[in-house]
Amino acid sequence: KNQVEQSPQSLIILEGKNCTLQCNYTVSPFSNLRWYKQDTGRGPVSLTIMTFSENTKSNGRYTATLDADTKQSSLHITASQLSDSASYICVVSAWQYSGGGADGLTFGKGTHLIIQP
Amino acid sequence: DAGITQSPRHKVTETGTPVTLRCHQTENHRYMYWYRQDPGHGLRLIHYSYGVKDTDKGEVSDGYSVSRSKTEDFLLTLESATSSQTSVYFCAISALLETEAFFGQGTRLTVV
């Protein structure tokens, strides 16, 4: 069964500090990996999407890495800001063969990040 | 929110009543999805659509039905709401299955 495990479940850091969130997956056949940010009371918003051939991708202060061999990804946040307080969700997409089943997306449960002033 | 509107944003309903949630997009994306989000679970797919009148079931489809009569609208219906369907429901859209999905702001549904 395809699975996505995220760690830690929750994290509290001081404003201005860096942090790294982890995502391990067992999804096959792998298509891409996505990181989403979800603010409280809002829908998830895409941060990055990486395919098999990409091992690093940045979006401002967010940098995602992907190791397809070990099936691990990380999201590094640099110089955290209060607005970074949110849940961060790792989503892994499996290639869908003909028939196009949309259940190829496997969602992690998220890491709840709190930035304290 | 990438041209996605969910309505209503909040709803309280009684057990046994029918409920319809609406998702409207202005992006002309082919794929539309309904997810539910509950504490302790990741987002779970209820139903999705890959074109007008083309829909399929997801992981947690029991008790739900959907319809898509126009590209821009995707309706989720709870035929007879139960307390276990209390949740936050998200609509999402994507151009292709493998491309980025954009989410709406969610509908908080409470069944009492």
Coordinates of N, CA and C in Angstrom, one line a residue:
Chain A
K1 N 0.8 -1.2 0.0 CA 0.0 0.0 0.0 C 0.9 1.2 0.0
N2 N 0.5 2.2 -0.9 CA 1.3 3.5 -0.9 C 1.1 4.2 0.4
Q3 N 2.2 4.7 0.9 CA 2.2 5.5 2.2 C 3.1 6.7 2.1
V4 N 2.8 7.7 2.9 CA 3.6 8.9 3.1 C 3.7 9.2 4.6
E5 N 4.9 9.2 5.1 CA 5.0 9.5 6.5 C 5.8 10.8 6.7
Q6 N 5.3 11.7 7.5 CA 6.0 12.9 7.8 C 6.4 13.0 9.2
S7 N 7.5 13.7 9.4 CA 8.0 14.0 10.7 C 8.7 15.3 10.8
P8 N 8.7 16.0 11.9 CA 7.9 15.6 13.1 C 6.4 15.9 12.9
Q9 N 5.6 15.5 13.8 CA 4.1 15.8 13.7 C 3.9 17.3 13.9
S10 N 4.7 17.8 14.9 CA 4.6 19.2 15.2 C 6.0 19.7 15.6
L11 N 6.1 21.0 15.4 CA 7.4 21.7 15.6 C 7.2 23.1 16.0
I12 N 8.0 23.5 17.0 CA 7.9 24.9 17.5 C 9.3 25.5 17.4
I13 N 9.5 26.6 16.7 CA 10.8 27.2 16.6 C 10.7 28.7 16.7
L14 N 11.8 29.4 17.0 CA 11.7 30.8 17.2 C 11.9 31.5 15.8
E15 N 11.2 32.6 15.7 CA 11.3 33.4 14.5 C 12.8 33.7 14.1
G16 N 13.1 33.6 12.9 CA 14.4 33.8 12.4 C 15.3 32.5 12.3
K17 N 14.8 31.5 13.0 CA 15.6 30.2 12.9 C 15.2 29.4 11.7
N18 N 16.1 28.5 11.3 CA 15.8 27.6 10.2 C 15.2 26.3 10.7
C19 N 14.5 25.6 9.9 CA 14.0 24.2 10.3 C 13.9 23.4 9.0
T20 N 13.9 22.0 9.3 CA 13.7 21.1 8.2 C 12.7 20.1 8.6
L21 N 11.8 19.9 7.6 CA 10.7 18.9 7.8 C 11.0 17.7 6.9
Q22 N 10.6 16.5 7.3 CA 10.9 15.3 6.6 C 9.7 14.6 6.1
C23 N 9.9 13.9 4.9 CA 8.9 13.1 4.3 C 9.5 11.8 3.8
N24 N 9.0 10.7 4.2 CA 9.4 9.4 3.7 C 8.2 8.8 3.0
Y25 N 8.4 8.1 1.9 CA 7.3 7.6 1.1 C 7.6 6.2 0.6
T26 N 6.5 5.5 0.4 CA 6.6 4.2 -0.3 C 5.5 4.2 -1.3
V27 N 5.7 4.9 -2.4 CA 4.8 5.0 -3.5 C 5.4 4.5 -4.8
S28 N 4.7 3.7 -5.5 CA 5.2 3.2 -6.7 C 4.1 3.0 -7.7
P29 N 4.4 3.2 -9.0 CA 5.6 3.9 -9.5 C 5.6 5.4 -9.3
F30 N 6.7 5.9 -8.9 CA 6.8 7.3 -8.5 C 6.6 8.2 -9.7
S31 N 5.9 9.3 -9.6 CA 5.7 10.3 -10.6 C 6.3 11.6 -10.1
N32 N 5.8 12.2 -9.1 CA 6.3 13.4 -8.5 C 6.0 13.6 -7.1
L33 N 6.7 14.5 -6.4 CA 6.5 14.8 -5.0 C 6.2 16.2 -4.9
R34 N 5.2 16.5 -4.0 CA 4.8 17.9 -3.9 C 4.8 18.3 -2.4
W35 N 5.1 19.5 -2.1 CA 4.9 20.1 -0.8 C 3.9 21.2 -0.9
Y36 N 3.0 21.1 0.1 CA 1.9 22.1 0.2 C 2.0 22.8 1.6
K37 N 1.6 24.1 1.6 CA 1.5 24.8 2.9 C 0.0 25.0 3.1
Q38 N -0.5 24.7 4.3 CA -1.9 24.9 4.6 C -2.0 25.8 5.9
D39 N -2.4 27.0 5.6 CA -2.7 27.9 6.8 C -4.0 27.5 7.4
T40 N -4.2 27.8 8.7 CA -5.4 27.4 9.4 C -6.6 28.0 8.8
G41 N -7.6 27.1 8.5 CA -8.8 27.6 7.9 C -8.8 27.8 6.4
R42 N -7.7 27.4 5.8 CA -7.6 27.6 4.3 C -7.2 26.4 3.6
G43 N -7.3 26.4 2.3 CA -6.9 25.2 1.5 C -5.4 25.2 1.4
P44 N -4.9 24.0 1.0 CA -3.5 23.8 0.8 C -3.0 24.7 -0.4
V45 N -1.8 25.2 -0.3 CA -1.2 25.9 -1.4 C 0.1 25.3 -1.8
S46 N 0.3 25.1 -3.1 CA 1.5 24.4 -3.5 C 2.8 25.3 -3.3
L47 N 3.8 24.6 -2.8 CA 5.1 25.2 -2.6 C 6.1 24.8 -3.7
T48 N 6.2 23.5 -3.9 CA 7.1 22.9 -4.9 C 6.5 21.6 -5.4
I49 N 6.9 21.2 -6.6 CA 6.6 19.9 -7.2 C 7.9 19.4 -7.9
M50 N 8.3 18.2 -7.5 CA 9.6 17.7 -8.1 C 9.3 16.3 -8.7
T51 N 10.0 16.2 -9.9 CA 9.9 14.9 -10.5 C 11.1 14.0 -10.2
F52 N 11.2 12.9 -10.7 CA 12.3 11.9 -10.4 C 13.7 12.5 -10.6
S53 N 13.8 13.3 -11.6 CA 15.1 13.8 -12.0 C 15.6 15.0 -11.3
E54 N 14.7 15.6 -10.5 CA 15.0 16.8 -9.7 C 15.4 16.4 -8.3
N55 N 16.5 16.9 -7.8 CA 16.8 16.6 -6.4 C 16.7 17.8 -5.5
T56 N 16.6 19.0 -6.1 CA 16.5 20.2 -5.3 C 15.6 21.2 -6.0
K57 N 14.7 21.9 -5.2 CA 13.9 22.9 -5.8 C 13.6 24.0 -4.8
S58 N 13.7 25.2 -5.2 CA 13.5 26.3 -4.2 C 12.3 27.2 -4.6
N59 N 11.7 27.7 -3.6 CA 10.6 28.7 -3.8 C 10.8 29.7 -2.6
G60 N 11.6 30.8 -2.9 CA 11.8 31.8 -1.9 C 12.7 31.2 -0.8
R61 N 12.2 31.3 0.4 CA 12.9 30.7 1.6 C 12.6 29.2 1.8
Y62 N 11.9 28.6 0.9 CA 11.6 27.2 1.0 C 12.4 26.5 0.0
T63 N 13.1 25.4 0.5 CA 13.9 24.6 -0.4 C 13.6 23.1 -0.1
A64 N 13.1 22.4 -1.2 CA 12.8 21.0 -1.1 C 13.9 20.2 -1.7
T65 N 14.1 19.1 -1.1 CA 15.1 18.1 -1.7 C 14.4 16.8 -1.8
L66 N 14.9 16.0 -2.8 CA 14.3 14.7 -3.1 C 15.4 13.7 -3.3
D67 N 15.4 12.6 -2.6 CA 16.3 11.5 -2.9 C 15.4 10.3 -3.3
A68 N 15.3 10.1 -4.6 CA 14.4 9.1 -5.1 C 15.0 7.7 -4.8
D69 N 16.3 7.5 -4.5 CA 16.8 6.2 -4.2 C 16.4 5.8 -2.8
T70 N 16.4 6.7 -1.8 CA 16.0 6.4 -0.5 C 14.6 6.7 -0.2
K71 N 13.9 7.3 -1.2 CA 12.5 7.7 -1.1 C 12.3 8.6 0.1
Q72 N 13.1 9.6 0.1 CA 13.0 10.6 1.2 C 13.0 12.0 0.6
S73 N 12.2 12.9 1.2 CA 12.2 14.3 0.8 C 12.3 15.2 2.1
S74 N 12.8 16.4 1.9 CA 12.8 17.3 3.0 C 12.4 18.7 2.5
L75 N 11.9 19.4 3.4 CA 11.5 20.8 3.2 C 12.3 21.7 4.2
H76 N 13.2 22.5 3.7 CA 14.0 23.4 4.6 C 13.4 24.8 4.5
I77 N 13.2 25.4 5.6 CA 12.7 26.8 5.7 C 13.8 27.6 6.3
T78 N 14.2 28.6 5.6 CA 15.3 29.5 6.0 C 14.7 30.8 6.6
A79 N 15.4 31.2 7.7 CA 15.0 32.5 8.3 C 13.5 32.6 8.5
S80 N 13.0 31.7 9.3 CA 11.5 31.6 9.5 C 10.9 32.9 9.9
Q81 N 9.6 33.1 9.5 CA 8.8 34.2 9.8 C 7.5 33.8 10.4
L82 N 6.9 34.7 11.1 CA 5.6 34.3 11.8 C 4.6 33.8 10.8
S83 N 4.6 34.3 9.6 CA 3.7 33.8 8.6 C 4.0 32.4 8.1
D84 N 5.1 31.8 8.5 CA 5.4 30.4 8.1 C 4.6 29.4 9.0
S85 N 4.0 29.9 10.1 CA 3.2 29.1 10.9 C 2.0 28.5 10.1
A86 N 2.0 27.2 10.0 CA 1.1 26.5 9.1 C 1.3 25.0 9.2
S87 N 0.5 24.2 8.6 CA 0.8 22.8 8.4 C 1.4 22.6 7.0
Y88 N 2.4 21.7 6.9 CA 3.1 21.5 5.7 C 2.8 20.0 5.3
I89 N 2.3 19.8 4.1 CA 1.8 18.5 3.7 C 2.7 18.0 2.5
C90 N 3.1 16.8 2.7 CA 3.9 16.1 1.6 C 2.9 15.2 0.8
V91 N 2.9 15.3 -0.5 CA 2.0 14.6 -1.3 C 2.8 13.9 -2.4
V92 N 2.7 12.6 -2.6 CA 3.4 11.9 -3.6 C 2.4 11.3 -4.6
S93 N 2.8 11.5 -5.9 CA 1.9 11.1 -7.0 C 2.5 9.9 -7.6
A94 N 1.7 8.9 -7.9 CA 2.1 7.7 -8.6 C 1.6 7.8 -10.1
W95 N 2.4 7.3 -11.0 CA 2.0 7.3 -12.4 C 0.7 6.5 -12.5
Q96 N -0.2 7.0 -13.3 CA -1.4 6.3 -13.5 C -1.4 5.8 -14.9
Y97 N -1.7 4.6 -15.1 CA -1.8 3.9 -16.4 C -3.1 4.3 -17.0
S98 N -3.4 3.7 -18.2 CA -4.6 4.0 -18.8 C -5.8 3.6 -17.9
G99 N -6.8 4.5 -17.9 CA -7.8 4.3 -16.9 C -7.8 5.5 -16.0
G100 N -6.6 6.1 -15.8 CA -6.5 7.4 -15.1 C -7.1 7.5 -13.8
G101 N -6.7 6.5 -12.9 CA -7.3 6.6 -11.5 C -6.7 7.8 -10.8
A102 N -7.5 8.7 -10.3 CA -7.0 9.9 -9.5 C -6.6 9.5 -8.1
D103 N -6.8 8.3 -7.7 CA -6.3 7.9 -6.4 C -4.8 7.7 -6.4
G104 N -4.1 8.1 -7.4 CA -2.6 8.1 -7.4 C -2.0 9.0 -6.5
L105 N -2.7 10.0 -5.9 CA -2.1 10.9 -4.9 C -2.2 10.3 -3.5
T106 N -1.0 10.3 -2.8 CA -1.0 9.8 -1.4 C -0.6 11.0 -0.6
F107 N -1.4 11.4 0.4 CA -1.1 12.5 1.2 C -0.5 12.1 2.6
G108 N 0.5 12.9 3.0 CA 0.9 12.7 4.4 C 0.0 13.4 5.3
K109 N 0.1 13.2 6.6 CA -0.8 13.8 7.6 C -0.3 15.2 7.9
G110 N 0.9 15.6 7.5 CA 1.3 17.0 7.7 C 2.2 17.2 8.9
T111 N 3.0 18.2 8.9 CA 3.8 18.7 10.1 C 3.2 20.1 10.4
H112 N 2.8 20.2 11.7 CA 2.2 21.5 12.2 C 3.4 22.3 12.7
L113 N 3.7 23.4 12.1 CA 4.8 24.3 12.4 C 4.3 25.5 13.1
I114 N 4.9 25.8 14.2 CA 4.6 27.1 14.9 C 5.8 27.9 15.1
I115 N 5.7 29.1 14.6 CA 6.9 30.1 14.7 C 6.5 31.0 15.9
Q116 N 7.4 31.1 16.8 CA 7.2 31.9 18.0 C 8.1 33.2 17.9
P117 N 7.5 34.4 18.3 CA 8.3 35.6 18.2 C 9.4 35.6 19.2
Chain B
D1 N -6.7 31.8 -4.8 CA -7.0 30.4 -4.8 C -7.3 29.9 -6.2
A2 N -6.5 30.4 -7.2 CA -6.5 29.8 -8.6 C -7.9 29.7 -9.1
G3 N -8.8 30.7 -8.9 CA -10.1 30.6 -9.5 C -11.0 29.5 -9.1
I4 N -11.0 29.1 -7.8 CA -11.8 28.1 -7.3 C -12.7 28.7 -6.2
T5 N -14.0 28.4 -6.3 CA -14.9 28.9 -5.3 C -15.7 27.8 -4.8
Q6 N -15.7 27.6 -3.5 CA -16.6 26.6 -2.8 C -17.7 27.3 -2.1
S7 N -18.9 26.7 -2.2 CA -20.0 27.2 -1.4 C -20.9 26.1 -0.9
P8 N -21.5 26.2 0.3 CA -21.2 27.3 1.2 C -19.8 27.1 1.9
R9 N -19.4 28.1 2.6 CA -18.1 27.9 3.3 C -18.3 27.2 4.7
H10 N -19.5 27.4 5.2 CA -19.9 26.8 6.5 C -21.3 26.3 6.4
K11 N -21.6 25.1 7.0 CA -22.9 24.6 7.0 C -23.1 23.7 8.2
V12 N -24.3 23.9 8.8 CA -24.7 23.0 9.9 C -26.0 22.3 9.4
T13 N -26.1 21.0 9.5 CA -27.3 20.4 9.0 C -27.6 19.2 10.0
E14 N -28.8 18.7 9.9 CA -29.3 17.7 10.8 C -29.0 16.3 10.1
T15 N -28.8 15.3 11.0 CA -28.7 13.9 10.5 C -29.9 13.5 9.7
G16 N -29.6 12.9 8.5 CA -30.7 12.4 7.7 C -31.1 13.4 6.6
T17 N -30.6 14.6 6.6 CA -31.0 15.5 5.6 C -30.0 15.5 4.4
P18 N -30.4 15.8 3.2 CA -29.5 15.8 2.1 C -28.7 17.2 2.1
V19 N -27.5 17.1 1.6 CA -26.7 18.3 1.6 C -25.9 18.3 0.2
T20 N -25.8 19.5 -0.4 CA -25.0 19.6 -1.6 C -24.0 20.7 -1.5
L21 N -22.8 20.4 -1.8 CA -21.7 21.3 -1.8 C -21.3 21.6 -3.2
R22 N -21.0 22.9 -3.5 CA -20.7 23.3 -4.8 C -19.2 23.7 -5.0
C23 N -18.6 23.3 -6.1 CA -17.3 23.8 -6.4 C -17.3 24.4 -7.8
H24 N -16.9 25.6 -7.9 CA -16.9 26.3 -9.2 C -15.5 26.8 -9.6
Q25 N -15.1 26.5 -10.8 CA -13.7 26.9 -11.2 C -13.8 27.8 -12.5
T26 N -12.8 28.7 -12.6 CA -12.8 29.6 -13.8 C -11.5 29.3 -14.6
E27 N -10.8 28.2 -14.3 CA -9.5 27.9 -14.9 C -9.7 26.9 -16.1
N28 N -10.9 26.4 -16.3 CA -11.1 25.5 -17.4 C -10.2 24.2 -17.3
H29 N -9.9 23.8 -16.1 CA -9.1 22.6 -15.9 C -10.0 21.4 -16.0
R30 N -9.4 20.3 -16.6 CA -10.2 19.1 -16.9 C -10.6 18.3 -15.6
Y31 N -9.6 18.2 -14.7 CA -9.8 17.4 -13.5 C -10.4 18.2 -12.3
M32 N -11.3 17.7 -11.6 CA -11.8 18.2 -10.4 C -12.0 17.1 -9.4
Y33 N -11.7 17.5 -8.1 CA -11.7 16.5 -7.0 C -12.5 17.0 -5.8
W34 N -13.0 16.1 -5.1 CA -13.5 16.4 -3.7 C -12.7 15.6 -2.7
Y35 N -12.2 16.3 -1.7 CA -11.5 15.6 -0.6 C -12.2 16.0 0.7
R36 N -11.9 15.1 1.7 CA -12.3 15.5 3.1 C -11.1 15.5 3.9
Q37 N -11.0 16.4 4.9 CA -9.9 16.4 5.8 C -10.4 16.3 7.2
D38 N -9.8 15.4 8.0 CA -10.2 15.1 9.3 C -9.0 15.0 10.2
P39 N -9.1 15.4 11.5 CA -7.9 15.3 12.4 C -7.3 13.9 12.4
G40 N -6.0 13.8 12.3 CA -5.4 12.5 12.3 C -5.3 11.8 11.0
H41 N -5.9 12.4 10.0 CA -5.9 11.8 8.6 C -5.3 12.8 7.7
G42 N -4.7 12.3 6.6 CA -4.3 13.2 5.5 C -5.6 13.4 4.7
L43 N -5.5 14.3 3.8 CA -6.6 14.5 2.8 C -7.0 13.2 2.2
R44 N -8.3 12.9 2.1 CA -8.7 11.7 1.5 C -9.7 12.0 0.4
L45 N -9.5 11.3 -0.7 CA -10.2 11.5 -1.9 C -11.6 10.9 -1.8
I46 N -12.7 11.7 -2.1 CA -14.0 11.2 -2.1 C -14.4 10.7 -3.5
H47 N -14.4 11.7 -4.4 CA -14.7 11.4 -5.8 C -13.9 12.4 -6.7
Y48 N -13.8 12.1 -7.9 CA -13.1 13.0 -8.8 C -13.8 12.9 -10.2
S49 N -13.5 13.9 -11.0 CA -14.1 14.0 -12.3 C -13.0 14.3 -13.3
Y50 N -13.1 13.6 -14.5 CA -12.1 13.8 -15.5 C -12.7 14.4 -16.8
G51 N -13.9 14.9 -16.6 CA -14.5 15.6 -17.7 C -16.0 15.7 -17.4
V52 N -16.7 16.4 -18.3 CA -18.2 16.6 -18.1 C -18.8 15.2 -18.1
K53 N -19.6 15.0 -17.1 CA -20.3 13.7 -16.9 C -19.4 12.5 -16.7
D54 N -18.1 12.7 -16.5 CA -17.2 11.6 -16.3 C -16.7 11.7 -14.8
T55 N -17.1 10.8 -14.0 CA -16.6 10.8 -12.6 C -16.3 9.4 -12.2
D56 N -15.5 9.3 -11.1 CA -15.1 8.0 -10.5 C -15.0 8.2 -9.0
K57 N -15.0 7.0 -8.4 CA -14.9 7.0 -6.9 C -13.5 7.1 -6.4
G58 N -13.4 7.7 -5.2 CA -12.1 7.7 -4.5 C -12.1 6.7 -3.3
E59 N -11.2 7.0 -2.4 CA -11.0 6.1 -1.3 C -12.1 6.1 -0.3
V60 N -12.9 7.2 -0.1 CA -13.9 7.2 0.9 C -15.3 7.7 0.3
S61 N -15.7 7.0 -0.7 CA -16.9 7.5 -1.5 C -18.2 7.1 -0.9
D62 N -18.3 6.1 0.0 CA -19.6 5.6 0.5 C -20.3 6.8 1.1
G63 N -21.6 6.9 0.7 CA -22.5 8.0 1.3 C -22.4 9.3 0.5
Y64 N -21.6 9.3 -0.5 CA -21.5 10.5 -1.3 C -21.7 10.3 -2.8
S65 N -22.3 11.3 -3.5 CA -22.4 11.2 -4.9 C -22.0 12.5 -5.5
V66 N -21.6 12.5 -6.8 CA -21.2 13.7 -7.4 C -21.8 13.9 -8.8
S67 N -21.8 15.1 -9.3 CA -22.2 15.4 -10.6 C -21.4 16.5 -11.2
R68 N -21.2 16.4 -12.5 CA -20.5 17.4 -13.3 C -21.2 17.6 -14.6
S69 N -22.1 18.6 -14.7 CA -22.8 18.8 -15.9 C -22.2 19.9 -16.8
K70 N -21.2 20.7 -16.2 CA -20.5 21.7 -16.9 C -19.0 21.6 -16.5
T71 N -18.1 22.0 -17.3 CA -16.7 22.0 -17.0 C -16.4 22.7 -15.7
E72 N -17.1 23.8 -15.5 CA -16.7 24.6 -14.3 C -17.3 24.3 -13.0
D73 N -18.3 23.4 -13.0 CA -19.0 23.1 -11.7 C -18.9 21.6 -11.4
F74 N -18.7 21.3 -10.1 CA -18.6 19.9 -9.6 C -19.3 19.9 -8.3
L75 N -20.4 19.2 -8.2 CA -21.2 19.1 -7.0 C -21.0 17.9 -6.2
L76 N -21.0 18.0 -4.9 CA -20.9 16.9 -4.0 C -22.1 16.8 -3.2
T77 N -22.8 15.6 -3.2 CA -24.1 15.5 -2.5 C -23.9 14.4 -1.4
L78 N -24.4 14.7 -0.3 CA -24.5 13.8 0.8 C -26.0 13.4 0.8
E79 N -26.4 12.3 0.4 CA -27.8 11.9 0.2 C -28.6 12.0 1.5
S80 N -27.9 11.5 2.6 CA -28.5 11.5 3.9 C -27.4 11.6 4.9
A81 N -27.2 12.9 5.3 CA -26.0 13.2 6.1 C -26.0 12.4 7.5
T82 N -24.8 12.0 7.8 CA -24.5 11.3 9.1 C -23.5 12.1 9.9
S83 N -23.4 11.9 11.2 CA -22.4 12.6 12.0 C -21.0 12.3 11.6
S84 N -20.8 11.1 11.0 CA -19.4 10.7 10.6 C -19.0 11.5 9.3
Q85 N -19.9 12.3 8.7 CA -19.6 13.1 7.6 C -19.3 14.5 8.0
T86 N -19.3 14.8 9.3 CA -18.8 16.1 9.8 C -17.3 16.2 9.5
S87 N -16.9 17.2 8.7 CA -15.6 17.3 8.2 C -15.4 18.6 7.5
V88 N -14.2 18.8 7.1 CA -13.9 20.0 6.2 C -13.7 19.4 4.8
Y89 N -14.4 19.9 3.8 CA -14.4 19.4 2.5 C -13.6 20.4 1.6
F90 N -12.7 19.8 0.8 CA -12.0 20.7 -0.1 C -12.2 20.2 -1.6
C91 N -12.4 21.2 -2.4 CA -12.4 20.9 -3.8 C -11.0 21.3 -4.4
A92 N -10.6 20.5 -5.4 CA -9.3 20.8 -6.0 C -9.5 20.6 -7.5
I93 N -8.6 21.3 -8.3 CA -8.6 21.2 -9.7 C -7.2 21.0 -10.2
S94 N -7.1 20.3 -11.4 CA -5.8 20.2 -12.0 C -6.0 20.1 -13.5
A95 N -5.0 20.6 -14.3 CA -5.1 20.5 -15.7 C -4.9 19.0 -16.2
L96 N -4.0 18.3 -15.6 CA -3.7 16.9 -15.9 C -3.6 16.2 -14.5
L97 N -3.7 14.9 -14.6 CA -3.6 14.1 -13.4 C -2.2 14.3 -12.7
E98 N -1.2 14.5 -13.5 CA 0.2 14.5 -12.9 C 0.6 15.9 -12.6
T99 N -0.2 16.9 -12.9 CA 0.2 18.3 -12.7 C -0.3 18.8 -11.4
E100 N 0.2 20.0 -11.0 CA -0.1 20.6 -9.7 C -1.6 20.8 -9.6
A101 N -2.1 20.5 -8.3 CA -3.5 20.6 -8.0 C -3.7 21.9 -7.2
F102 N -4.7 22.6 -7.5 CA -5.1 23.8 -6.8 C -6.3 23.6 -5.9
F103 N -6.3 24.0 -4.7 CA -7.4 23.8 -3.8 C -8.2 25.0 -3.5
G104 N -9.5 24.7 -3.3 CA -10.4 25.8 -2.8 C -10.2 26.0 -1.3
Q105 N -10.9 26.9 -0.7 CA -10.8 27.4 0.6 C -11.5 26.4 1.6
G106 N -12.2 25.5 1.1 CA -12.9 24.5 2.0 C -14.3 24.9 2.5
T107 N -15.0 23.8 2.8 CA -16.3 24.0 3.4 C -16.4 23.2 4.7
R108 N -16.7 23.9 5.7 CA -16.8 23.2 7.0 C -18.2 22.7 7.2
L109 N -18.4 21.4 7.2 CA -19.7 20.9 7.4 C -19.9 20.2 8.7
T110 N -20.9 20.5 9.5 CA -21.2 19.9 10.8 C -22.6 19.3 10.7
V111 N -22.6 18.0 11.0 CA -23.9 17.2 11.0 C -24.2 16.9 12.4
V112 N -25.4 17.5 12.9 CA -25.8 17.3 14.3 C -27.0 16.4 14.4

